[in-house]
Amino acid sequence: MRATLRWAHSDLRTHRGEALFLVLATAGIVASLLLATALFGYATNPWQRVFTQSHGAHVSLHTATAADTGKLADLDGVDSVAGPYPTASTTVSSRGSRAAVELRGTPERPLVGRPLIVSGHWLNPSTPNGVVLESRLARALLAEPGDTLTVPGTARELTVVGLADSAEPRYRPGEQPGLVWALPSAVPDPGGQVIGLRLTDPGDTSYVVQRAVTVLGSGAIGEVSTWQQARAEAQGDNRLLGQVLGLFGLGALVAAGLAVHGAIGTRIRGHLRDLSVLKAIGFTPGQVVRIFLLQHLAYALLGALAAAGLAEALGSRIPGRLGDAVGVWQGLPGHTVALLVVPVGAVLFIGATTGLAAWRAGRVPPVPVPRPAATSGGRLSGVSRRALGVRIPPALVLGWHKAFTRRPRSLATVARLTLPLLLIVVAMSAWTTIDRFHSEPEQVGLPTTLSVRADAGLGEQQARSLLESDPQVAAAYPGVETAALGPSQTATIALRGLGTHRDPYPYTLAEGRPARGADEAVAGQGLLDLLDVRVGDWVRMTVGDRPQILHIVGRSIEPENAGRVISTSLDTLREDDPGLRPTLYELRLDPGADPREVADRLATAGRGHLDVHTVINPADGLSPLRAVVAGLIAVLALIGLIELLTAIGGTVREGERDLLALKAIGLSPRQITAITVTATGLTALTAVLAATALGLPLAHWLIDAQGRSSGIGAGIAQGPSAILMVLLGAAAVLCAAALAAVPAARAARRRLADTLSAVA
């Protein structure tokens, strides 16, 4: 044991840099996997906690006031019912902020879908105008218990008595109204009612919705929301961040394992005589294997412990969403198990790859096998000899020969170096795609910047004139957006009519063509998947009690409502309802215009009749991903550096036996050094080309697959620019050449006696 420790200590002193890189790489990988675990927990558990504690409804149905919802309690699969509660749609204002809300008359705190009070108290008859706000709506309005809300256009005032968490779909400006609980007396003119159903089997959600539509009639149901939709919305971008971190963390773990495997294999080839001496003095094959295995397991364990300790102590202090995610994750029941399992799994994986390479060390015979007399690279090919004959620099020819003559070994080296570079290309593609959302939003389904909702006090022509009179408004597209039931009447989709035939809305199409004719529409990927239809199909939906049939002629990139949107022109909807008037206007601004300044001017000019919001960009929620991608690129670069050092060490060691022949034919030490540098540079260049050829298509496929799964749809992927790819390739090749220069020069200047001893 003492001899084993002494040998390990001597090896550590000789390879300090490699040991440090392995520790740092393991720490980065484990940290990435822990953050991915935290984000997955943060994405799922907060909503699940609220849903469980509030005894949330699996199905919420918005119906007409005349609908006989009492029949729903007798449906098979319905365990309990909340409501019906009268509802009214209105707008409230607080401290200069406005929001569309749903007032829900709730005489007493419900048992199903029970709001969880986080501040203040529940409704009290002593405060007849008191309301409880959903917490996300309260943050948007900057409202707290005790504040007063006004209803624009009326003299009504509402007093905030409490804030509550709810598992129902959350407030989204311009998309989903906020939820406000009030006493029935505060909802004087209800426009509908809502009822919540708690099911005995959540898996039967679609079946129960179908039965409810059959019992009440399709015209009685205006909107359906399910617990799956609310959960998916609550997870949102956090789950995407977790997927990205998990994917790159696992990829980096595989790359690190292969790098360790290659490093040990190269060191074994370079220390065959040392291993034979160890065998000769009494080391068993098992002891030799344990030397390598325990040494590298110690490196991996040190890195894993460092990552786990830093994540536990400092993770919650990371700015932004990552810090919030770690803070929530640390309070979850499975936190301790994950904090143990992830580092242990990473260490065991690295140990497994180490063991495969160390097994070769145990097979080294105790008597050194004489090295072959032939040079390590074999005989020169005819092409190489002719290249030397036409005065191509020997360093280039012999460097190419050294890099690619031993095909199995050369291919393995290139493959190990390609993997981290490939992941870097994918990470750069993710970064570029996020930047595209910010720099070219019109290319990813966001052609407008502001969304304006006008109340009944403004006529259509008056509203358009008011909006287009602003000097920085380039175009104003009138439209309506309403909830509709799909063909099976089990899910709610968004039906939009934007623009006119004369002034069409500039949809971003990824497939098909724009909707120009009557009854033509474009749809998001989420709607196509939900209804199981394709471009070219006809879709029948129900809007209130009126059927609407549209021909899908194109697929639009649709970032809103999980892509469950079908869009046509306002003129098409007016053909079935001539009295339809626009309720919203999408504004395209001049380049360089400040959306906030324009919004303030329009709100002032509208005198309370306009509700102006900036269009939400999905990339705004992905801003933490940039820091994540930067950190992952650093970890992957570190793994690539380890592989480069391994390749350089192997090339220098194998070149020792060629020194005599190279010096004998008259090559100078500088030329011999150039051979090793060229061989290393060509290996790196080949890996860069392979990573580019494989990484760009893989990145497009991964990003588009994520786009399809989120409902946005394929077609959003954007690869890095040619300049960035050239810079990546140049950096990899120059780094490889610079790292190889010093050891190659040292080896080329060795004395002949040292060279003879190495060859012997």
CSV table of C-alpha atoms in Angstrom, one decimal, residues 140-569:
chain,number,residue,atom,x,y,z
A,140,ALA,CA,-48.4,43.1,-12.2
A,141,LEU,CA,-50.6,45.7,-10.6
A,142,LEU,CA,-48.1,46.4,-7.8
A,143,ALA,CA,-51.1,45.9,-5.5
A,144,GLU,CA,-51.1,44.9,-1.8
A,145,PRO,CA,-53.8,44.4,0.8
A,146,GLY,CA,-55.3,47.7,1.6
A,147,ASP,CA,-54.8,49.2,-1.9
A,148,THR,CA,-57.7,50.4,-3.9
A,149,LEU,CA,-58.4,49.3,-7.5
A,150,THR,CA,-60.4,51.4,-9.9
A,151,VAL,CA,-62.5,50.3,-12.8
A,152,PRO,CA,-61.7,52.6,-15.7
A,153,GLY,CA,-64.8,54.3,-17.2
A,154,THR,CA,-66.8,53.8,-14.0
A,155,ALA,CA,-66.9,55.2,-10.5
A,156,ARG,CA,-66.4,51.8,-9.0
A,157,GLU,CA,-63.6,51.1,-6.5
A,158,LEU,CA,-62.5,47.7,-5.2
A,159,THR,CA,-60.5,47.2,-2.0
A,160,VAL,CA,-57.8,44.6,-2.0
A,161,VAL,CA,-58.2,42.5,1.2
A,162,GLY,CA,-55.9,39.6,0.3
A,163,LEU,CA,-53.6,37.9,-2.1
A,164,ALA,CA,-53.8,34.2,-2.9
A,165,ASP,CA,-52.0,31.5,-4.9
A,166,SER,CA,-54.1,29.4,-7.3
A,167,ALA,CA,-53.4,26.4,-9.5
A,168,GLU,CA,-55.5,27.8,-12.3
A,169,PRO,CA,-53.9,29.4,-15.5
A,170,ARG,CA,-52.0,32.5,-14.4
A,171,TYR,CA,-52.4,36.1,-15.6
A,172,ARG,CA,-50.6,36.9,-18.8
A,173,PRO,CA,-51.0,40.5,-20.2
A,174,GLY,CA,-53.0,40.5,-23.4
A,175,GLU,CA,-53.6,36.7,-23.3
A,176,GLN,CA,-55.0,35.4,-20.0
A,177,PRO,CA,-57.1,37.6,-17.7
A,178,GLY,CA,-56.2,37.8,-14.0
A,179,LEU,CA,-58.3,36.1,-11.4
A,180,VAL,CA,-60.1,38.2,-8.8
A,181,TRP,CA,-62.3,36.7,-6.2
A,182,ALA,CA,-65.1,38.9,-4.9
A,183,LEU,CA,-68.5,38.6,-3.1
A,184,PRO,CA,-71.4,38.0,-5.5
A,185,SER,CA,-72.7,41.5,-4.7
A,186,ALA,CA,-69.5,42.9,-6.3
A,187,VAL,CA,-70.4,41.1,-9.6
A,188,PRO,CA,-73.7,42.9,-10.5
A,189,ASP,CA,-73.9,42.0,-14.2
A,190,PRO,CA,-72.3,38.6,-14.7
A,191,GLY,CA,-71.6,37.6,-18.2
A,192,GLY,CA,-71.2,33.9,-17.5
A,193,GLN,CA,-70.3,31.4,-14.8
A,194,VAL,CA,-67.5,29.0,-14.0
A,195,ILE,CA,-67.6,25.6,-12.5
A,196,GLY,CA,-64.7,23.4,-11.3
A,197,LEU,CA,-64.7,19.6,-11.5
A,198,ARG,CA,-62.5,17.4,-9.3
A,199,LEU,CA,-62.1,14.0,-10.9
A,200,THR,CA,-61.6,10.6,-9.3
A,201,ASP,CA,-59.1,9.7,-12.1
A,202,PRO,CA,-57.1,12.7,-13.6
A,203,GLY,CA,-56.3,10.5,-16.6
A,204,ASP,CA,-60.0,10.7,-17.6
A,205,THR,CA,-59.9,14.4,-18.2
A,206,SER,CA,-60.7,14.4,-21.9
A,207,TYR,CA,-63.5,11.9,-21.5
A,208,VAL,CA,-65.2,13.9,-18.7
A,209,VAL,CA,-64.9,17.1,-20.8
A,210,GLN,CA,-66.6,15.3,-23.7
A,211,ARG,CA,-69.4,14.2,-21.4
A,212,ALA,CA,-69.8,17.7,-20.0
A,213,VAL,CA,-70.1,19.2,-23.5
A,214,THR,CA,-72.7,16.5,-24.4
A,215,VAL,CA,-74.8,17.2,-21.3
A,216,LEU,CA,-74.7,21.0,-21.4
A,217,GLY,CA,-74.5,21.5,-25.2
A,218,SER,CA,-71.7,22.9,-27.2
A,219,GLY,CA,-73.2,26.4,-27.3
A,220,ALA,CA,-73.3,26.6,-23.5
A,221,ILE,CA,-69.6,26.2,-23.0
A,222,GLY,CA,-67.3,29.1,-23.8
A,223,GLU,CA,-63.9,28.0,-22.5
A,224,VAL,CA,-62.4,24.8,-21.1
A,225,SER,CA,-59.1,24.7,-19.1
A,226,THR,CA,-57.6,21.5,-17.7
A,227,TRP,CA,-55.0,20.8,-15.1
A,228,GLN,CA,-52.5,19.6,-17.8
A,229,GLN,CA,-52.6,23.0,-19.5
A,230,ALA,CA,-52.2,24.9,-16.2
A,231,ARG,CA,-49.2,22.7,-15.2
A,232,ALA,CA,-47.5,23.0,-18.6
A,233,GLU,CA,-47.9,26.8,-18.5
A,234,ALA,CA,-46.6,27.0,-14.9
A,235,GLN,CA,-43.5,25.0,-15.8
A,236,GLY,CA,-42.8,27.2,-18.8
A,237,ASP,CA,-39.3,28.2,-19.5
A,238,ASN,CA,-37.9,26.7,-16.3
A,239,ARG,CA,-38.4,23.2,-17.7
A,240,LEU,CA,-36.6,24.3,-20.9
A,241,LEU,CA,-33.7,25.6,-18.9
A,242,GLY,CA,-33.6,22.3,-17.0
A,243,GLN,CA,-33.6,20.3,-20.2
A,244,VAL,CA,-30.8,22.4,-21.7
A,245,LEU,CA,-28.7,22.0,-18.5
A,246,GLY,CA,-29.4,18.3,-18.3
A,247,LEU,CA,-28.7,17.6,-22.0
A,248,PHE,CA,-25.4,19.5,-21.9
A,249,GLY,CA,-24.5,18.1,-18.5
A,250,LEU,CA,-24.9,14.5,-19.6
A,251,GLY,CA,-23.1,15.3,-22.9
A,252,ALA,CA,-20.2,16.8,-20.9
A,253,LEU,CA,-20.2,13.8,-18.6
A,254,VAL,CA,-19.8,11.5,-21.5
A,255,ALA,CA,-17.1,13.7,-23.0
A,256,ALA,CA,-15.2,13.8,-19.7
A,257,GLY,CA,-15.4,10.1,-19.3
A,258,LEU,CA,-14.0,9.5,-22.8
A,259,ALA,CA,-11.3,12.1,-22.1
A,260,VAL,CA,-10.2,10.3,-19.0
A,261,HIS,CA,-10.3,7.0,-20.8
A,262,GLY,CA,-8.1,8.4,-23.6
A,263,ALA,CA,-5.7,10.1,-21.0
A,264,ILE,CA,-5.2,6.8,-19.1
A,265,GLY,CA,-4.7,4.8,-22.4
A,266,THR,CA,-2.1,7.3,-23.6
A,267,ARG,CA,-0.3,7.3,-20.3
A,268,ILE,CA,-0.3,3.5,-20.3
A,269,ARG,CA,1.3,3.4,-23.7
A,270,GLY,CA,3.9,5.9,-22.6
A,271,HIS,CA,4.8,4.1,-19.3
A,272,LEU,CA,4.9,0.5,-20.5
A,273,ARG,CA,8.4,0.0,-19.0
A,274,ASP,CA,7.4,1.6,-15.7
A,275,LEU,CA,4.4,-0.7,-15.5
A,276,SER,CA,6.6,-3.7,-16.3
A,277,VAL,CA,9.0,-2.7,-13.5
A,278,LEU,CA,6.0,-2.5,-11.1
A,279,LYS,CA,5.0,-6.0,-12.1
A,280,ALA,CA,8.6,-7.2,-11.7
A,281,ILE,CA,8.9,-5.9,-8.1
A,282,GLY,CA,5.8,-7.6,-7.1
A,283,PHE,CA,2.7,-5.6,-8.1
A,284,THR,CA,-0.2,-7.8,-9.1
A,285,PRO,CA,-2.3,-6.9,-12.1
A,286,GLY,CA,-5.1,-6.0,-9.7
A,287,GLN,CA,-2.9,-3.6,-7.8
A,288,VAL,CA,-1.8,-1.9,-11.0
A,289,VAL,CA,-5.5,-1.4,-12.1
A,290,ARG,CA,-6.3,0.0,-8.6
A,291,ILE,CA,-3.5,2.5,-8.9
A,292,PHE,CA,-5.0,4.1,-11.9
A,293,LEU,CA,-8.6,3.6,-10.8
A,294,LEU,CA,-8.3,5.0,-7.3
A,295,GLN,CA,-6.2,7.9,-8.5
A,296,HIS,CA,-8.7,9.1,-11.0
A,297,LEU,CA,-11.7,8.3,-8.8
A,298,ALA,CA,-10.0,10.6,-6.2
A,299,TYR,CA,-9.9,13.4,-8.8
A,300,ALA,CA,-13.5,12.9,-9.8
A,301,LEU,CA,-14.6,12.7,-6.1
A,302,LEU,CA,-12.8,15.9,-5.2
A,303,GLY,CA,-14.5,17.7,-8.1
A,304,ALA,CA,-17.9,16.3,-7.3
A,305,LEU,CA,-17.7,17.2,-3.6
A,306,ALA,CA,-16.6,20.7,-4.6
A,307,ALA,CA,-19.5,21.2,-6.9
A,308,ALA,CA,-22.0,19.8,-4.4
A,309,GLY,CA,-20.7,22.0,-1.6
A,310,LEU,CA,-20.7,25.1,-3.8
A,311,ALA,CA,-24.2,24.4,-5.1
A,312,GLU,CA,-25.5,23.9,-1.6
A,313,ALA,CA,-23.8,26.9,0.0
A,314,LEU,CA,-23.9,29.4,-2.8
A,315,GLY,CA,-26.5,28.1,-5.3
A,316,SER,CA,-29.4,30.1,-3.8
A,317,ARG,CA,-27.3,33.3,-4.1
A,318,ILE,CA,-27.0,33.1,-7.9
A,319,PRO,CA,-28.9,36.1,-9.4
A,320,GLY,CA,-32.1,35.6,-11.2
A,321,ARG,CA,-34.2,32.5,-11.8
A,322,LEU,CA,-31.3,30.0,-11.2
A,323,GLY,CA,-30.9,31.2,-7.6
A,324,ASP,CA,-34.6,31.1,-7.0
A,325,ALA,CA,-34.8,27.6,-8.4
A,326,VAL,CA,-32.0,26.4,-6.1
A,327,GLY,CA,-33.6,28.0,-3.1
A,328,VAL,CA,-36.9,26.3,-3.8
A,329,TRP,CA,-35.2,23.0,-4.6
A,330,GLN,CA,-33.4,23.0,-1.3
A,331,GLY,CA,-36.7,23.0,0.5
A,332,LEU,CA,-38.1,20.1,-1.4
A,333,PRO,CA,-38.3,16.5,0.0
A,334,GLY,CA,-36.1,14.9,-2.7
A,335,HIS,CA,-33.3,17.6,-2.4
A,336,THR,CA,-31.0,15.5,-0.2
A,337,VAL,CA,-31.3,12.4,-2.3
A,338,ALA,CA,-30.6,14.3,-5.5
A,339,LEU,CA,-27.6,16.1,-3.9
A,340,LEU,CA,-26.2,12.6,-3.1
A,341,VAL,CA,-27.2,10.7,-6.2
A,342,VAL,CA,-26.0,13.1,-8.9
A,343,PRO,CA,-22.4,13.4,-7.7
A,344,VAL,CA,-22.2,9.7,-7.0
A,345,GLY,CA,-23.6,8.9,-10.4
A,346,ALA,CA,-21.0,11.2,-12.1
A,347,VAL,CA,-18.2,9.7,-10.1
A,348,LEU,CA,-19.3,6.1,-10.9
A,349,PHE,CA,-19.5,6.9,-14.6
A,350,ILE,CA,-16.0,8.3,-14.7
A,351,GLY,CA,-14.9,5.4,-12.6
A,352,ALA,CA,-16.4,2.9,-15.1
A,353,THR,CA,-14.6,4.6,-18.1
A,354,THR,CA,-11.4,4.7,-16.0
A,355,GLY,CA,-11.7,1.1,-15.2
A,356,LEU,CA,-11.8,0.1,-18.8
A,357,ALA,CA,-8.6,1.9,-19.6
A,358,ALA,CA,-6.9,0.8,-16.4
A,359,TRP,CA,-7.7,-2.8,-17.2
A,360,ARG,CA,-5.2,-2.5,-20.1
A,361,ALA,CA,-2.5,-1.5,-17.6
A,362,GLY,CA,-3.1,-4.7,-15.6
A,363,ARG,CA,-2.4,-6.7,-18.8
A,364,VAL,CA,1.1,-5.3,-19.3
A,365,PRO,CA,3.6,-8.2,-19.1
A,366,PRO,CA,6.3,-8.0,-16.4
A,367,VAL,CA,9.0,-8.3,-19.0
A,368,PRO,CA,9.1,-5.3,-21.4
A,369,VAL,CA,8.4,-6.3,-25.0
A,370,PRO,CA,10.9,-4.9,-27.4
A,371,ARG,CA,9.6,-2.1,-29.5
A,372,PRO,CA,9.4,-2.7,-33.2
A,373,ALA,CA,12.2,-1.4,-35.3
A,374,ALA,CA,9.9,0.4,-37.7
A,375,THR,CA,9.0,3.9,-37.0
A,376,SER,CA,5.7,4.6,-35.2
A,377,GLY,CA,4.1,6.1,-38.2
A,378,GLY,CA,5.0,3.3,-40.6
A,379,ARG,CA,6.4,3.7,-44.1
A,380,LEU,CA,5.7,6.9,-46.0
A,381,SER,CA,3.0,6.5,-48.6
A,382,GLY,CA,3.6,7.2,-52.3
A,383,VAL,CA,1.7,10.5,-52.1
A,384,SER,CA,3.9,11.6,-49.1
A,385,ARG,CA,7.1,10.7,-50.9
A,386,ARG,CA,6.0,12.6,-54.0
A,387,ALA,CA,5.0,15.6,-51.9
A,388,LEU,CA,8.5,15.7,-50.4
A,389,GLY,CA,9.9,15.4,-53.9
A,390,VAL,CA,8.1,18.6,-55.0
A,391,ARG,CA,9.6,20.5,-52.1
A,392,ILE,CA,6.5,20.7,-49.9
A,393,PRO,CA,7.8,21.6,-46.4
A,394,PRO,CA,8.7,18.3,-44.6
A,395,ALA,CA,7.0,19.5,-41.4
A,396,LEU,CA,3.6,19.6,-43.3
A,397,VAL,CA,4.1,16.2,-45.0
A,398,LEU,CA,5.5,14.4,-42.0
A,399,GLY,CA,3.0,16.1,-39.6
A,400,TRP,CA,0.1,14.8,-41.7
A,401,HIS,CA,1.7,11.4,-41.8
A,402,LYS,CA,2.2,11.3,-38.1
A,403,ALA,CA,-1.4,12.5,-37.4
A,404,PHE,CA,-3.3,10.1,-39.6
A,405,THR,CA,-1.2,7.0,-40.2
A,406,ARG,CA,-2.4,5.0,-37.2
A,407,ARG,CA,-6.0,5.1,-38.2
A,408,PRO,CA,-7.8,3.4,-35.3
A,409,ARG,CA,-5.8,5.4,-32.7
A,410,SER,CA,-6.0,8.6,-34.8
A,411,LEU,CA,-9.8,8.2,-35.3
A,412,ALA,CA,-10.3,7.6,-31.6
A,413,THR,CA,-8.4,10.8,-30.7
A,414,VAL,CA,-10.3,12.8,-33.3
A,415,ALA,CA,-13.6,11.4,-32.0
A,416,ARG,CA,-12.8,12.2,-28.4
A,417,LEU,CA,-11.9,15.8,-29.3
A,418,THR,CA,-14.9,16.2,-31.6
A,419,LEU,CA,-17.5,15.5,-28.9
A,420,PRO,CA,-16.8,18.6,-26.7
A,421,LEU,CA,-16.4,20.7,-29.8
A,422,LEU,CA,-19.7,19.4,-31.2
A,423,LEU,CA,-21.5,20.3,-27.9
A,424,ILE,CA,-19.9,23.8,-28.1
A,425,VAL,CA,-21.4,24.2,-31.6
A,426,VAL,CA,-24.8,23.2,-30.3
A,427,ALA,CA,-24.4,25.6,-27.3
A,428,MET,CA,-23.5,28.4,-29.7
A,429,SER,CA,-26.5,27.6,-31.8
A,430,ALA,CA,-28.8,27.9,-28.8
A,431,TRP,CA,-27.2,31.3,-27.9
A,432,THR,CA,-27.6,32.5,-31.5
A,433,THR,CA,-31.3,31.4,-31.5
A,434,ILE,CA,-32.0,33.3,-28.3
A,435,ASP,CA,-30.3,36.4,-29.7
A,436,ARG,CA,-32.4,36.1,-32.9
A,437,PHE,CA,-35.6,36.4,-30.7
A,438,HIS,CA,-34.2,39.7,-29.5
A,439,SER,CA,-32.7,41.1,-32.7
A,440,GLU,CA,-35.1,39.8,-35.3
A,441,PRO,CA,-38.5,39.2,-33.4
A,442,GLU,CA,-40.4,39.4,-36.7
A,443,GLN,CA,-38.6,36.3,-37.9
A,444,VAL,CA,-39.9,34.2,-35.0
A,445,GLY,CA,-43.5,35.1,-35.0
A,446,LEU,CA,-43.4,38.5,-33.3
A,447,PRO,CA,-43.9,41.1,-36.1
A,448,THR,CA,-45.5,43.7,-33.7
A,449,THR,CA,-44.3,45.3,-30.6
A,450,LEU,CA,-47.4,46.7,-28.8
A,451,SER,CA,-50.8,45.2,-28.2
A,452,VAL,CA,-53.7,47.6,-27.6
A,453,ARG,CA,-57.1,46.8,-26.4
A,454,ALA,CA,-59.9,49.4,-26.9
A,455,ASP,CA,-63.1,49.5,-24.8
A,456,ALA,CA,-66.5,50.2,-26.2
A,457,GLY,CA,-66.1,53.9,-25.8
A,458,LEU,CA,-64.0,54.1,-29.0
A,459,GLY,CA,-65.3,53.3,-32.4
A,460,GLU,CA,-63.2,51.4,-34.9
A,461,GLN,CA,-62.3,54.3,-37.1
A,462,GLN,CA,-61.7,56.6,-34.1
A,463,ALA,CA,-59.4,54.0,-32.5
A,464,ARG,CA,-57.4,53.4,-35.7
A,465,SER,CA,-57.0,57.1,-36.3
A,466,LEU,CA,-55.8,57.6,-32.8
A,467,LEU,CA,-53.2,54.8,-33.0
A,468,GLU,CA,-51.9,55.7,-36.5
A,469,SER,CA,-51.6,59.3,-35.6
A,470,ASP,CA,-48.6,58.5,-33.4
A,471,PRO,CA,-45.5,59.4,-35.4
A,472,GLN,CA,-43.6,56.1,-34.5
A,473,VAL,CA,-46.5,53.7,-35.3
A,474,ALA,CA,-45.8,52.2,-38.7
A,475,ALA,CA,-49.0,50.1,-38.9
A,476,ALA,CA,-52.0,49.2,-36.7
A,477,TYR,CA,-53.7,45.8,-37.4
A,478,PRO,CA,-57.2,45.6,-36.1
A,479,GLY,CA,-58.4,42.3,-34.8
A,480,VAL,CA,-60.3,40.1,-32.3
A,481,GLU,CA,-59.2,37.1,-30.2
A,482,THR,CA,-61.7,34.7,-28.7
A,483,ALA,CA,-61.8,31.3,-27.2
A,484,ALA,CA,-63.2,28.5,-29.3
A,485,LEU,CA,-63.8,24.8,-28.8
A,486,GLY,CA,-62.0,22.4,-31.0
A,487,PRO,CA,-63.8,19.7,-33.1
A,488,SER,CA,-63.9,17.2,-30.2
A,489,GLN,CA,-65.0,20.0,-27.9
A,490,THR,CA,-62.6,18.8,-25.2
A,491,ALA,CA,-60.1,21.6,-25.4
A,492,THR,CA,-60.1,25.4,-25.8
A,493,ILE,CA,-58.1,27.0,-28.6
A,494,ALA,CA,-57.5,30.7,-29.5
A,495,LEU,CA,-59.2,32.0,-32.6
A,496,ARG,CA,-57.7,35.2,-33.9
A,497,GLY,CA,-58.8,37.5,-36.7
A,498,LEU,CA,-56.0,40.0,-37.4
A,499,GLY,CA,-55.6,42.4,-40.3
A,500,THR,CA,-57.7,42.7,-43.4
A,501,HIS,CA,-57.5,41.4,-46.9
A,502,ARG,CA,-56.3,44.9,-48.0
A,503,ASP,CA,-53.8,45.2,-45.2
A,504,PRO,CA,-52.9,41.6,-44.1
A,505,TYR,CA,-51.2,40.8,-40.8
A,506,PRO,CA,-47.5,39.8,-41.4
A,507,TYR,CA,-47.5,36.3,-40.0
A,508,THR,CA,-44.2,34.4,-39.9
A,509,LEU,CA,-44.7,31.2,-41.9
A,510,ALA,CA,-42.6,28.1,-41.6
A,511,GLU,CA,-44.8,26.0,-43.9
A,512,GLY,CA,-47.5,26.6,-46.5
A,513,ARG,CA,-48.6,30.0,-47.7
A,514,PRO,CA,-50.4,33.1,-46.2
A,515,ALA,CA,-54.2,33.2,-45.7
A,516,ARG,CA,-55.4,35.4,-48.5
A,517,GLY,CA,-58.8,34.1,-49.5
A,518,ALA,CA,-62.1,33.6,-47.7
A,519,ASP,CA,-62.2,30.9,-44.9
A,520,GLU,CA,-58.4,30.5,-45.1
A,521,ALA,CA,-56.3,30.5,-41.9
A,522,VAL,CA,-52.8,29.7,-40.6
A,523,ALA,CA,-52.3,27.7,-37.4
A,524,GLY,CA,-49.6,27.2,-34.8
A,525,GLN,CA,-47.8,23.9,-34.2
A,526,GLY,CA,-49.6,23.4,-30.9
A,527,LEU,CA,-53.0,23.6,-32.5
A,528,LEU,CA,-52.0,21.1,-35.3
A,529,ASP,CA,-50.7,18.7,-32.7
A,530,LEU,CA,-53.8,19.1,-30.4
A,531,LEU,CA,-56.3,18.6,-33.2
A,532,ASP,CA,-54.1,16.1,-35.1
A,533,VAL,CA,-54.4,18.0,-38.4
A,534,ARG,CA,-52.0,19.2,-41.1
A,535,VAL,CA,-51.6,22.1,-43.4
A,536,GLY,CA,-54.3,21.7,-46.1
A,537,ASP,CA,-57.0,20.3,-43.7
A,538,TRP,CA,-60.3,21.9,-42.9
A,539,VAL,CA,-61.1,22.5,-39.2
A,540,ARG,CA,-64.5,23.0,-37.6
A,541,MET,CA,-64.6,24.8,-34.3
A,542,THR,CA,-67.3,26.3,-32.1
A,543,VAL,CA,-67.3,29.9,-31.1
A,544,GLY,CA,-70.1,30.3,-28.5
A,545,ASP,CA,-73.1,28.7,-30.2
A,546,ARG,CA,-71.8,29.4,-33.7
A,547,PRO,CA,-69.8,27.0,-35.8
A,548,GLN,CA,-66.7,28.3,-37.7
A,549,ILE,CA,-65.0,26.3,-40.5
A,550,LEU,CA,-61.6,27.3,-41.7
A,551,HIS,CA,-59.1,25.9,-44.2
A,552,ILE,CA,-55.5,25.7,-42.8
A,553,VAL,CA,-53.2,26.8,-45.6
A,554,GLY,CA,-50.1,27.5,-43.6
A,555,ARG,CA,-48.2,26.9,-40.3
A,556,SER,CA,-47.1,30.0,-38.5
A,557,ILE,CA,-44.4,30.3,-35.9
A,558,GLU,CA,-46.6,31.0,-32.9
A,559,PRO,CA,-44.9,31.9,-29.5
A,560,GLU,CA,-48.2,32.6,-27.7
A,561,ASN,CA,-50.7,30.2,-26.0
A,562,ALA,CA,-48.4,27.2,-26.5
A,563,GLY,CA,-49.0,27.5,-30.3
A,564,ARG,CA,-52.7,26.5,-29.8
A,565,VAL,CA,-53.8,29.4,-32.1
A,566,ILE,CA,-55.6,29.5,-35.4
A,567,SER,CA,-55.4,32.9,-37.2
A,568,THR,CA,-57.4,34.3,-40.1
A,569,SER,CA,-58.2,37.8,-41.2
